């Protein structure tokens, strides 16, 4: 089991949003895929989509 599998949802969200912040600023929103966020945050793609069902949802959360 990966270390991120044991993270609670709030901790996983924080990891995802930190990664999104860094990557979106570096490459722009359009140049980033959910797999890029997965790779940087260490949160599985399945869990990432469980937290943010679409990239639009992730962008909205990031902007908030």
Backbone atoms as SQL, in Angstrom:
CREATE TABLE atoms (id INTEGER PRIMARY KEY, chain TEXT, resi INTEGER, resn TEXT, atom TEXT, x REAL, y REAL, z REAL);
INSERT INTO atoms VALUES
  (1, 'A', 1, 'UNK', 'N', 0.853, -1.170, 0.000),
  (2, 'A', 1, 'UNK', 'CA', 0.000, 0.000, 0.000),
  (3, 'A', 1, 'UNK', 'C', 0.901, 1.236, 0.000),
  (4, 'A', 2, 'UNK', 'N', 0.540, 2.205, -0.836),
  (5, 'A', 2, 'UNK', 'CA', 1.348, 3.419, -0.912),
  (6, 'A', 2, 'UNK', 'C', 1.121, 4.284, 0.315),
  (7, 'A', 3, 'UNK', 'N', 2.101, 5.124, 0.662),
  (8, 'A', 3, 'UNK', 'CA', 1.938, 5.995, 1.835),
  (9, 'A', 3, 'UNK', 'C', 0.735, 6.926, 1.721),
  (10, 'A', 4, 'UNK', 'N', 0.398, 7.365, 0.512),
  (11, 'A', 4, 'UNK', 'CA', -0.735, 8.280, 0.367),
  (12, 'A', 4, 'UNK', 'C', -2.065, 7.568, 0.521),
  (13, 'A', 5, 'UNK', 'N', -2.075, 6.244, 0.430),
  (14, 'A', 5, 'UNK', 'CA', -3.326, 5.505, 0.598),
  (15, 'A', 5, 'UNK', 'C', -3.831, 5.619, 2.026),
  (16, 'A', 6, 'UNK', 'N', -2.937, 5.908, 2.962),
  (17, 'A', 6, 'UNK', 'CA', -3.334, 6.005, 4.362),
  (18, 'A', 6, 'UNK', 'C', -3.642, 7.444, 4.779),
  (19, 'A', 7, 'UNK', 'N', -3.493, 8.397, 3.879),
  (20, 'A', 7, 'UNK', 'CA', -3.786, 9.791, 4.197),
  (21, 'A', 7, 'UNK', 'C', -5.289, 10.017, 4.301),
  (22, 'A', 8, 'UNK', 'N', -5.675, 10.889, 5.234),
  (23, 'A', 8, 'UNK', 'CA', -7.081, 11.265, 5.283),
  (24, 'A', 8, 'UNK', 'C', -7.354, 12.223, 4.118),
  (25, 'A', 9, 'UNK', 'N', -8.626, 12.474, 3.845),
  (26, 'A', 9, 'UNK', 'CA', -8.997, 13.290, 2.689),
  (27, 'A', 9, 'UNK', 'C', -8.438, 14.704, 2.772),
  (28, 'A', 10, 'UNK', 'N', -8.436, 15.304, 3.947),
  (29, 'A', 10, 'UNK', 'CA', -7.915, 16.669, 4.068),
  (30, 'A', 10, 'UNK', 'C', -6.434, 16.739, 3.734),
  (31, 'A', 11, 'UNK', 'N', -5.670, 15.768, 4.188),
  (32, 'A', 11, 'UNK', 'CA', -4.241, 15.734, 3.900),
  (33, 'A', 11, 'UNK', 'C', -4.003, 15.486, 2.411),
  (34, 'A', 12, 'UNK', 'N', -4.784, 14.595, 1.815),
  (35, 'A', 12, 'UNK', 'CA', -4.659, 14.328, 0.378),
  (36, 'A', 12, 'UNK', 'C', -5.025, 15.573, -0.425),
  (37, 'A', 13, 'UNK', 'N', -6.100, 16.275, -0.033),
  (38, 'A', 13, 'UNK', 'CA', -6.476, 17.521, -0.717),
  (39, 'A', 13, 'UNK', 'C', -5.361, 18.548, -0.641),
  (40, 'A', 14, 'UNK', 'N', -4.753, 18.676, 0.528),
  (41, 'A', 14, 'UNK', 'CA', -3.654, 19.627, 0.700),
  (42, 'A', 14, 'UNK', 'C', -2.500, 19.286, -0.224),
  (43, 'A', 15, 'UNK', 'N', -2.145, 18.018, -0.303),
  (44, 'A', 15, 'UNK', 'CA', -1.052, 17.594, -1.192),
  (45, 'A', 15, 'UNK', 'C', -1.384, 17.894, -2.649),
  (46, 'A', 16, 'UNK', 'N', -2.619, 17.623, -3.039),
  (47, 'A', 16, 'UNK', 'CA', -3.044, 17.871, -4.419),
  (48, 'A', 16, 'UNK', 'C', -3.028, 19.366, -4.729),
  (49, 'A', 17, 'UNK', 'N', -3.559, 20.172, -3.829),
  (50, 'A', 17, 'UNK', 'CA', -3.612, 21.618, -4.081),
  (51, 'A', 17, 'UNK', 'C', -2.229, 22.253, -4.081),
  (52, 'A', 18, 'UNK', 'N', -1.327, 21.763, -3.265),
  (53, 'A', 18, 'UNK', 'CA', 0.061, 22.260, -3.296),
  (54, 'A', 18, 'UNK', 'C', 0.712, 21.931, -4.634),
  (55, 'A', 19, 'UNK', 'N', 0.500, 20.721, -5.089),
  (56, 'A', 19, 'UNK', 'CA', 1.051, 20.331, -6.390),
  (57, 'A', 19, 'UNK', 'C', 0.436, 21.149, -7.508),
  (58, 'A', 20, 'UNK', 'N', -0.880, 21.305, -7.465),
  (59, 'A', 20, 'UNK', 'CA', -1.571, 22.092, -8.488),
  (60, 'A', 20, 'UNK', 'C', -1.041, 23.519, -8.509),
  (61, 'A', 21, 'UNK', 'N', -0.838, 24.102, -7.345),
  (62, 'A', 21, 'UNK', 'CA', -0.333, 25.466, -7.264),
  (63, 'A', 21, 'UNK', 'C', 1.013, 25.585, -7.969),
  (64, 'A', 22, 'UNK', 'N', 1.918, 24.706, -7.647),
  (65, 'A', 22, 'UNK', 'CA', 3.256, 24.761, -8.243),
  (66, 'A', 22, 'UNK', 'C', 3.225, 24.512, -9.748),
  (67, 'A', 23, 'UNK', 'N', 2.486, 23.496, -10.156),
  (68, 'A', 23, 'UNK', 'CA', 2.488, 23.108, -11.572),
  (69, 'A', 23, 'UNK', 'C', 1.683, 24.090, -12.420),
  (70, 'A', 24, 'UNK', 'N', 0.534, 24.545, -11.929),
  (71, 'A', 24, 'UNK', 'CA', -0.262, 25.509, -12.692),
  (72, 'A', 24, 'UNK', 'C', 0.514, 26.807, -12.903),
  (73, 'A', 25, 'UNK', 'N', 1.215, 27.265, -11.885),
  (74, 'A', 25, 'UNK', 'CA', 2.003, 28.487, -12.040),
  (75, 'A', 25, 'UNK', 'C', 3.163, 28.288, -13.017),
  (76, 'A', 26, 'UNK', 'N', 3.765, 27.124, -12.979),
  (77, 'A', 26, 'UNK', 'CA', 4.916, 26.862, -13.843),
  (78, 'A', 26, 'UNK', 'C', 4.526, 26.635, -15.304),
  (79, 'A', 27, 'UNK', 'N', 3.412, 25.933, -15.530),
  (80, 'A', 27, 'UNK', 'CA', 3.084, 25.513, -16.895),
  (81, 'A', 27, 'UNK', 'C', 1.748, 26.023, -17.408),
  (82, 'A', 28, 'UNK', 'N', 0.982, 26.669, -16.560),
  (83, 'A', 28, 'UNK', 'CA', -0.341, 27.129, -16.959),
  (84, 'A', 28, 'UNK', 'C', -1.355, 26.013, -16.805),
  (85, 'A', 29, 'UNK', 'N', -2.587, 26.392, -16.570),
  (86, 'A', 29, 'UNK', 'CA', -3.648, 25.414, -16.338),
  (87, 'A', 29, 'UNK', 'C', -3.833, 24.499, -17.550),
  (88, 'A', 30, 'UNK', 'N', -3.833, 25.072, -18.743),
  (89, 'A', 30, 'UNK', 'CA', -4.083, 24.279, -19.950),
  (90, 'A', 30, 'UNK', 'C', -2.979, 23.254, -20.213),
  (91, 'A', 31, 'UNK', 'N', -1.773, 23.518, -19.736),
  (92, 'A', 31, 'UNK', 'CA', -0.643, 22.629, -19.995),
  (93, 'A', 31, 'UNK', 'C', -0.464, 21.521, -18.984),
  (94, 'A', 32, 'UNK', 'N', -1.438, 21.352, -18.101),
  (95, 'A', 32, 'UNK', 'CA', -1.318, 20.376, -17.022),
  (96, 'A', 32, 'UNK', 'C', -2.477, 19.396, -17.080),
  (97, 'A', 33, 'UNK', 'N', -2.166, 18.130, -16.961),
  (98, 'A', 33, 'UNK', 'CA', -3.199, 17.099, -16.890),
  (99, 'A', 33, 'UNK', 'C', -3.312, 16.559, -15.473),
  (100, 'A', 34, 'UNK', 'N', -4.379, 15.853, -15.233),
  (101, 'A', 34, 'UNK', 'CA', -4.584, 15.270, -13.904),
  (102, 'A', 34, 'UNK', 'C', -3.463, 14.280, -13.563),
  (103, 'A', 35, 'UNK', 'N', -2.928, 13.614, -14.566),
  (104, 'A', 35, 'UNK', 'CA', -1.828, 12.680, -14.319),
  (105, 'A', 35, 'UNK', 'C', -0.580, 13.421, -13.827),
  (106, 'A', 36, 'UNK', 'N', -0.380, 14.645, -14.296),
  (107, 'A', 36, 'UNK', 'CA', 0.746, 15.455, -13.817),
  (108, 'A', 36, 'UNK', 'C', 0.581, 15.772, -12.330),
  (109, 'A', 37, 'UNK', 'N', -0.638, 16.100, -11.941),
  (110, 'A', 37, 'UNK', 'CA', -0.925, 16.381, -10.533),
  (111, 'A', 37, 'UNK', 'C', -0.726, 15.112, -9.713),
  (112, 'A', 38, 'UNK', 'N', -1.182, 14.000, -10.230),
  (113, 'A', 38, 'UNK', 'CA', -0.993, 12.709, -9.553),
  (114, 'A', 38, 'UNK', 'C', 0.485, 12.438, -9.327),
  (115, 'A', 39, 'UNK', 'N', 1.272, 12.586, -10.368),
  (116, 'A', 39, 'UNK', 'CA', 2.702, 12.283, -10.264),
  (117, 'A', 39, 'UNK', 'C', 3.390, 13.165, -9.236),
  (118, 'A', 40, 'UNK', 'N', 3.045, 14.440, -9.219),
  (119, 'A', 40, 'UNK', 'CA', 3.711, 15.368, -8.312),
  (120, 'A', 40, 'UNK', 'C', 3.226, 15.210, -6.871),
  (121, 'A', 41, 'UNK', 'N', 1.938, 14.981, -6.685),
  (122, 'A', 41, 'UNK', 'CA', 1.379, 14.923, -5.334),
  (123, 'A', 41, 'UNK', 'C', 1.550, 13.562, -4.669),
  (124, 'A', 42, 'UNK', 'N', 1.649, 12.513, -5.479),
  (125, 'A', 42, 'UNK', 'CA', 1.721, 11.166, -4.936),
  (126, 'A', 42, 'UNK', 'C', 0.366, 10.585, -4.592),
  (127, 'A', 43, 'UNK', 'N', -0.694, 11.316, -4.879),
  (128, 'A', 43, 'UNK', 'CA', -2.056, 10.834, -4.643),
  (129, 'A', 43, 'UNK', 'C', -2.495, 10.058, -5.881),
  (130, 'A', 44, 'UNK', 'N', -3.039, 8.880, -5.688),
  (131, 'A', 44, 'UNK', 'CA', -3.419, 8.046, -6.828),
  (132, 'A', 44, 'UNK', 'C', -4.465, 8.749, -7.692),
  (133, 'A', 45, 'UNK', 'N', -4.484, 8.404, -8.960),
  (134, 'A', 45, 'UNK', 'CA', -5.435, 9.013, -9.888),
  (135, 'A', 45, 'UNK', 'C', -6.877, 8.714, -9.462),
  (136, 'A', 46, 'UNK', 'N', -7.112, 7.523, -8.986),
  (137, 'A', 46, 'UNK', 'CA', -8.459, 7.163, -8.521),
  (138, 'A', 46, 'UNK', 'C', -8.879, 8.063, -7.357),
  (139, 'A', 47, 'UNK', 'N', -7.990, 8.246, -6.411),
  (140, 'A', 47, 'UNK', 'CA', -8.309, 9.102, -5.268),
  (141, 'A', 47, 'UNK', 'C', -8.422, 10.560, -5.685),
  (142, 'A', 48, 'UNK', 'N', -7.545, 10.986, -6.581),
  (143, 'A', 48, 'UNK', 'CA', -7.583, 12.360, -7.085),
  (144, 'A', 48, 'UNK', 'C', -8.950, 12.655, -7.701),
  (145, 'A', 49, 'UNK', 'N', -9.446, 11.740, -8.542),
  (146, 'A', 49, 'UNK', 'CA', -10.760, 11.929, -9.147),
  (147, 'A', 49, 'UNK', 'C', -11.890, 11.769, -8.124),
  (148, 'A', 50, 'UNK', 'N', -11.639, 11.048, -7.047),
  (149, 'A', 50, 'UNK', 'CA', -12.620, 10.979, -5.977),
  (150, 'A', 50, 'UNK', 'C', -12.749, 12.310, -5.241),
  (151, 'A', 51, 'UNK', 'N', -11.626, 12.999, -5.104),
  (152, 'A', 51, 'UNK', 'CA', -11.622, 14.307, -4.445),
  (153, 'A', 51, 'UNK', 'C', -12.092, 15.413, -5.379),
  (154, 'A', 52, 'UNK', 'N', -11.651, 15.346, -6.623),
  (155, 'A', 52, 'UNK', 'CA', -11.974, 16.352, -7.640),
  (156, 'A', 52, 'UNK', 'C', -12.396, 15.614, -8.905),
  (157, 'A', 53, 'UNK', 'N', -13.702, 15.458, -9.130),
  (158, 'A', 53, 'UNK', 'CA', -14.199, 14.653, -10.244),
  (159, 'A', 53, 'UNK', 'C', -13.766, 15.131, -11.634),
  (160, 'A', 54, 'UNK', 'N', -13.341, 16.378, -11.749),
  (161, 'A', 54, 'UNK', 'CA', -12.861, 16.867, -13.041),
  (162, 'A', 54, 'UNK', 'C', -11.741, 17.879, -12.813),
  (163, 'A', 55, 'UNK', 'N', -11.029, 18.163, -13.858),
  (164, 'A', 55, 'UNK', 'CA', -9.983, 19.179, -13.770),
  (165, 'A', 55, 'UNK', 'C', -10.593, 20.531, -13.436),
  (166, 'A', 56, 'UNK', 'N', -11.771, 20.800, -13.958),
  (167, 'A', 56, 'UNK', 'CA', -12.468, 22.052, -13.642),
  (168, 'A', 56, 'UNK', 'C', -12.733, 22.180, -12.145),
  (169, 'A', 57, 'UNK', 'N', -13.117, 21.079, -11.511),
  (170, 'A', 57, 'UNK', 'CA', -13.335, 21.078, -10.054),
  (171, 'A', 57, 'UNK', 'C', -12.033, 21.372, -9.309),
  (172, 'A', 58, 'UNK', 'N', -10.944, 20.793, -9.788),
  (173, 'A', 58, 'UNK', 'CA', -9.644, 21.021, -9.169),
  (174, 'A', 58, 'UNK', 'C', -9.237, 22.493, -9.341),
  (175, 'A', 59, 'UNK', 'N', -9.408, 23.032, -10.524),
  (176, 'A', 59, 'UNK', 'CA', -9.051, 24.427, -10.777),
  (177, 'A', 59, 'UNK', 'C', -9.881, 25.354, -9.891),
  (178, 'A', 60, 'UNK', 'N', -11.176, 25.075, -9.758),
  (179, 'A', 60, 'UNK', 'CA', -12.047, 25.900, -8.905),
  (180, 'A', 60, 'UNK', 'C', -11.580, 25.868, -7.457),
  (181, 'A', 61, 'UNK', 'N', -11.220, 24.685, -6.971),
  (182, 'A', 61, 'UNK', 'CA', -10.727, 24.565, -5.591),
  (183, 'A', 61, 'UNK', 'C', -9.399, 25.290, -5.429),
  (184, 'A', 62, 'UNK', 'N', -8.548, 25.178, -6.414),
  (185, 'A', 62, 'UNK', 'CA', -7.243, 25.835, -6.384),
  (186, 'A', 62, 'UNK', 'C', -7.412, 27.374, -6.367),
  (187, 'A', 63, 'UNK', 'N', -8.343, 27.874, -7.136),
  (188, 'A', 63, 'UNK', 'CA', -8.571, 29.316, -7.184),
  (189, 'A', 63, 'UNK', 'C', -9.199, 29.847, -5.892),
  (190, 'A', 64, 'UNK', 'N', -9.874, 28.964, -5.176),
  (191, 'A', 64, 'UNK', 'CA', -10.487, 29.366, -3.910),
  (192, 'A', 64, 'UNK', 'C', -9.431, 29.399, -2.877);
